[in-house]
mmCIF file of C-alpha atoms in Angstrom:
data_model
loop_
_atom_site.group_PDB
_atom_site.id
_atom_site.type_symbol
_atom_site.label_atom_id
_atom_site.label_comp_id
_atom_site.label_asym_id
_atom_site.label_seq_id
_atom_site.Cartn_x
_atom_site.Cartn_y
_atom_site.Cartn_z
ATOM 1 C CA MET A 1 0.000 0.000 0.000
ATOM 2 C CA THR A 2 1.368 3.411 -0.892
ATOM 3 C CA GLU A 3 1.698 6.145 1.682
ATOM 4 C CA GLN A 4 -0.938 8.261 -0.085
ATOM 5 C CA HIS A 5 -3.403 5.343 -0.133
ATOM 6 C CA GLU A 6 -2.825 4.740 3.614
ATOM 7 C CA GLN A 7 -3.698 8.371 4.349
ATOM 8 C CA HIS A 8 -6.987 8.100 2.450
ATOM 9 C CA ALA A 9 -7.888 4.774 4.032
ATOM 10 C CA HIS A 10 -8.078 6.331 7.513
ATOM 11 C CA ARG A 11 -9.765 9.610 6.611
ATOM 12 C CA PHE A 12 -13.239 10.185 8.123
ATOM 13 C CA GLU A 13 -15.815 11.759 5.830
ATOM 14 C CA ARG A 14 -18.633 13.854 7.242
ATOM 15 C CA GLY A 15 -22.042 14.164 5.641
ATOM 16 C CA THR A 16 -24.009 11.874 3.423
ATOM 17 C CA ASP A 17 -23.413 10.206 0.124
ATOM 18 C CA GLY A 18 -26.924 10.910 -1.118
ATOM 19 C CA PRO A 19 -28.559 14.086 -2.355
ATOM 20 C CA LYS A 20 -29.371 16.928 0.027
ATOM 21 C CA VAL A 21 -31.734 18.774 -2.335
ATOM 22 C CA ILE A 22 -33.942 17.005 -4.871
ATOM 23 C CA VAL A 23 -35.749 19.161 -7.420
ATOM 24 C CA VAL A 24 -38.907 17.723 -8.975
ATOM 25 C CA GLY A 25 -40.730 19.441 -11.817
ATOM 26 C CA VAL A 26 -44.528 19.404 -11.660
ATOM 27 C CA ASP A 27 -47.071 20.725 -14.118
ATOM 28 C CA GLY A 28 -50.229 18.925 -13.056
ATOM 29 C CA SER A 29 -49.852 16.056 -15.556
ATOM 30 C CA ASP A 30 -50.147 12.485 -14.335
ATOM 31 C CA SER A 31 -46.483 11.769 -15.091
ATOM 32 C CA SER A 32 -45.322 14.854 -13.164
ATOM 33 C CA LEU A 33 -47.418 13.844 -10.148
ATOM 34 C CA ARG A 34 -45.898 10.333 -10.299
ATOM 35 C CA ALA A 35 -42.477 12.001 -10.460
ATOM 36 C CA ALA A 36 -43.355 14.048 -7.364
ATOM 37 C CA ALA A 37 -44.417 10.889 -5.496
ATOM 38 C CA TYR A 38 -41.201 9.119 -6.516
ATOM 39 C CA ALA A 39 -39.060 12.133 -5.568
ATOM 40 C CA GLY A 40 -40.899 12.392 -2.241
ATOM 41 C CA GLY A 41 -39.995 8.798 -1.412
ATOM 42 C CA LEU A 42 -36.397 9.400 -2.423
ATOM 43 C CA ALA A 43 -36.235 12.577 -0.320
ATOM 44 C CA ARG A 44 -37.686 10.731 2.677
ATOM 45 C CA ARG A 45 -35.192 7.869 2.423
ATOM 46 C CA GLN A 46 -32.236 10.218 1.875
ATOM 47 C CA HIS A 47 -33.402 12.800 4.462
ATOM 48 C CA ALA A 48 -33.166 15.371 1.676
ATOM 49 C CA LEU A 49 -35.151 18.523 1.007
ATOM 50 C CA LEU A 50 -37.754 18.050 -1.728
ATOM 51 C CA ALA A 51 -38.018 21.198 -3.838
ATOM 52 C CA VAL A 52 -41.238 20.983 -5.857
ATOM 53 C CA VAL A 53 -40.947 23.302 -8.855
ATOM 54 C CA TYR A 54 -43.690 24.566 -11.146
ATOM 55 C CA VAL A 55 -42.520 26.529 -14.168
ATOM 56 C CA GLN A 56 -45.181 29.005 -15.262
ATOM 57 C CA PRO A 57 -45.130 29.355 -19.032
ATOM 58 C CA VAL A 58 -44.682 32.799 -20.494
ATOM 59 C CA LEU A 59 -46.795 32.962 -23.627
ATOM 60 C CA ALA A 60 -46.220 36.214 -25.480
ATOM 61 C CA ALA A 61 -48.757 35.288 -28.176
ATOM 62 C CA GLY A 62 -51.463 34.572 -25.592
ATOM 63 C CA ALA A 63 -50.796 37.827 -23.821
ATOM 64 C CA ALA A 64 -50.932 39.731 -27.118
ATOM 65 C CA LEU A 65 -54.367 38.269 -27.806
ATOM 66 C CA GLY A 66 -55.560 39.363 -24.386
ATOM 67 C CA ALA A 67 -55.686 35.866 -22.872
ATOM 68 C CA PRO A 68 -55.407 35.826 -19.063
ATOM 69 C CA VAL A 69 -52.304 33.595 -19.151
ATOM 70 C CA ALA A 70 -50.755 34.786 -15.883
ATOM 71 C CA GLU A 71 -54.009 34.320 -13.966
ATOM 72 C CA THR A 72 -54.474 30.809 -15.338
ATOM 73 C CA THR A 73 -50.934 29.711 -14.497
ATOM 74 C CA ASP A 74 -51.186 31.304 -11.033
ATOM 75 C CA GLU A 75 -54.355 29.290 -10.425
ATOM 76 C CA LEU A 76 -52.613 26.122 -11.570
ATOM 77 C CA ALA A 77 -49.708 26.833 -9.195
ATOM 78 C CA GLU A 78 -52.158 27.334 -6.308
ATOM 79 C CA ASP A 79 -53.950 24.086 -7.200
ATOM 80 C CA LEU A 80 -50.643 22.214 -7.253
ATOM 81 C CA VAL A 81 -49.630 23.580 -3.859
ATOM 82 C CA GLY A 82 -53.016 22.563 -2.424
ATOM 83 C CA TYR A 83 -52.729 19.077 -3.900
ATOM 84 C CA ILE A 84 -49.207 18.622 -2.501
ATOM 85 C CA ARG A 85 -50.227 19.904 0.938
ATOM 86 C CA GLU A 86 -53.153 17.449 1.019
ATOM 87 C CA ALA A 87 -50.863 14.570 0.051
ATOM 88 C CA ALA A 88 -48.328 15.586 2.718
ATOM 89 C CA GLU A 89 -51.084 15.748 5.362
ATOM 90 C CA ARG A 90 -52.337 12.256 4.464
ATOM 91 C CA VAL A 91 -48.945 10.722 5.229
ATOM 92 C CA ARG A 92 -47.982 12.959 8.159
ATOM 93 C CA GLY A 93 -46.596 10.892 11.015
ATOM 94 C CA ILE A 94 -46.071 7.932 8.684
ATOM 95 C CA PHE A 95 -43.689 9.515 6.193
ATOM 96 C CA ASP A 96 -42.109 12.828 7.035
ATOM 97 C CA VAL A 97 -40.645 14.734 4.115
ATOM 98 C CA ARG A 98 -39.253 18.242 4.212
ATOM 99 C CA TRP A 99 -40.544 20.049 1.142
ATOM 100 C CA GLU A 100 -40.843 23.491 -0.393
ATOM 101 C CA PHE A 101 -42.821 24.743 -3.373
ATOM 102 C CA HIS A 102 -41.196 27.111 -5.866
ATOM 103 C CA THR A 103 -42.550 28.833 -8.948
ATOM 104 C CA PHE A 104 -40.350 29.994 -11.808
ATOM 105 C CA ARG A 105 -41.389 31.612 -15.095
ATOM 106 C CA GLY A 106 -40.259 30.611 -18.557
ATOM 107 C CA ASP A 107 -40.137 27.526 -20.694
ATOM 108 C CA PRO A 108 -40.018 24.265 -18.690
ATOM 109 C CA TYR A 109 -36.404 23.374 -19.511
ATOM 110 C CA THR A 110 -34.921 26.801 -18.757
ATOM 111 C CA GLY A 111 -37.090 27.150 -15.645
ATOM 112 C CA LEU A 112 -35.980 23.779 -14.244
ATOM 113 C CA VAL A 113 -32.326 24.542 -14.989
ATOM 114 C CA LYS A 114 -32.635 27.895 -13.206
ATOM 115 C CA ALA A 115 -34.429 26.232 -10.268
ATOM 116 C CA ALA A 116 -31.834 23.473 -9.955
ATOM 117 C CA ASP A 117 -29.007 26.024 -10.054
ATOM 118 C CA GLU A 118 -30.569 28.456 -7.570
ATOM 119 C CA LEU A 119 -31.659 25.704 -5.169
ATOM 120 C CA LYS A 120 -28.292 23.943 -5.471
ATOM 121 C CA ALA A 121 -29.932 20.686 -6.482
ATOM 122 C CA ASP A 122 -28.082 17.404 -6.181
ATOM 123 C CA ALA A 123 -30.656 15.577 -8.314
ATOM 124 C CA VAL A 124 -33.558 16.389 -10.638
ATOM 125 C CA VAL A 125 -36.678 14.254 -11.098
ATOM 126 C CA VAL A 126 -39.196 14.784 -13.904
ATOM 127 C CA GLY A 127 -42.054 12.892 -15.452
ATOM 128 C CA ALA A 128 -41.757 11.443 -18.932
ATOM 129 C CA SER A 129 -43.324 13.606 -21.591
ATOM 130 C CA GLU A 130 -46.867 12.682 -22.536
ATOM 131 C CA GLN A 131 -46.723 14.601 -25.828
ATOM 132 C CA ALA A 132 -46.042 12.685 -29.042
ATOM 133 C CA GLY A 133 -44.160 15.595 -30.646
ATOM 134 C CA HIS A 134 -41.457 15.437 -28.002
ATOM 135 C CA ARG A 135 -40.189 12.192 -29.497
ATOM 136 C CA ILE A 136 -39.058 14.275 -32.470
ATOM 137 C CA ILE A 137 -37.885 17.577 -30.970
ATOM 138 C CA GLY A 138 -36.792 16.246 -27.577
ATOM 139 C CA SER A 139 -38.524 16.452 -24.269
ATOM 140 C CA VAL A 140 -37.551 18.465 -21.221
ATOM 141 C CA ALA A 141 -36.285 15.237 -19.636
ATOM 142 C CA VAL A 142 -34.005 14.449 -22.575
ATOM 143 C CA ARG A 143 -32.637 17.993 -22.589
ATOM 144 C CA LEU A 144 -31.929 17.808 -18.839
ATOM 145 C CA VAL A 145 -30.136 14.490 -19.227
ATOM 146 C CA LYS A 146 -28.077 15.799 -22.161
ATOM 147 C CA SER A 147 -27.030 18.876 -20.171
ATOM 148 C CA GLY A 148 -25.133 16.519 -17.858
ATOM 149 C CA ARG A 149 -25.292 18.863 -14.894
ATOM 150 C CA TRP A 150 -27.171 16.703 -12.374
ATOM 151 C CA PRO A 151 -28.311 13.122 -12.044
ATOM 152 C CA VAL A 152 -31.750 13.111 -13.711
ATOM 153 C CA THR A 153 -34.445 10.535 -13.027
ATOM 154 C CA VAL A 154 -37.280 10.289 -15.543
ATOM 155 C CA VAL A 155 -40.429 8.712 -14.122
ATOM 156 C CA PRO A 156 -42.853 7.128 -16.618
#
């Protein structure tokens, strides 16, 4: 054994090997809610913070036509928070998970990247795309994986 190897063999490491912050993207779709459930279980087992992120789309065309886009996406965000709170209450005392809800604006990919950076995510969890067109242009999940910045779990 080399001297350098002997030094490393006796070194004590503090902390955990798992993630401390897990970001999960939710948009109200079934696959995103499954991703949130999966990420919640992972956060519970790893004693990590679950950062639930909703990216509110910014639709310039909708705004130009006078559509109440911001109000609709705000309502969706409020509905998601309510749904997550209800789910957390149902398992309180059985499964305790530390979680926060965050809203970012923009397209889903850019919003999740910004969220993961700002929240110092160790892992990102997203649902698989339910849109057929994403097989051609690439889904948010594929783009996150290709960025290679965090471990990404895609939940079907």
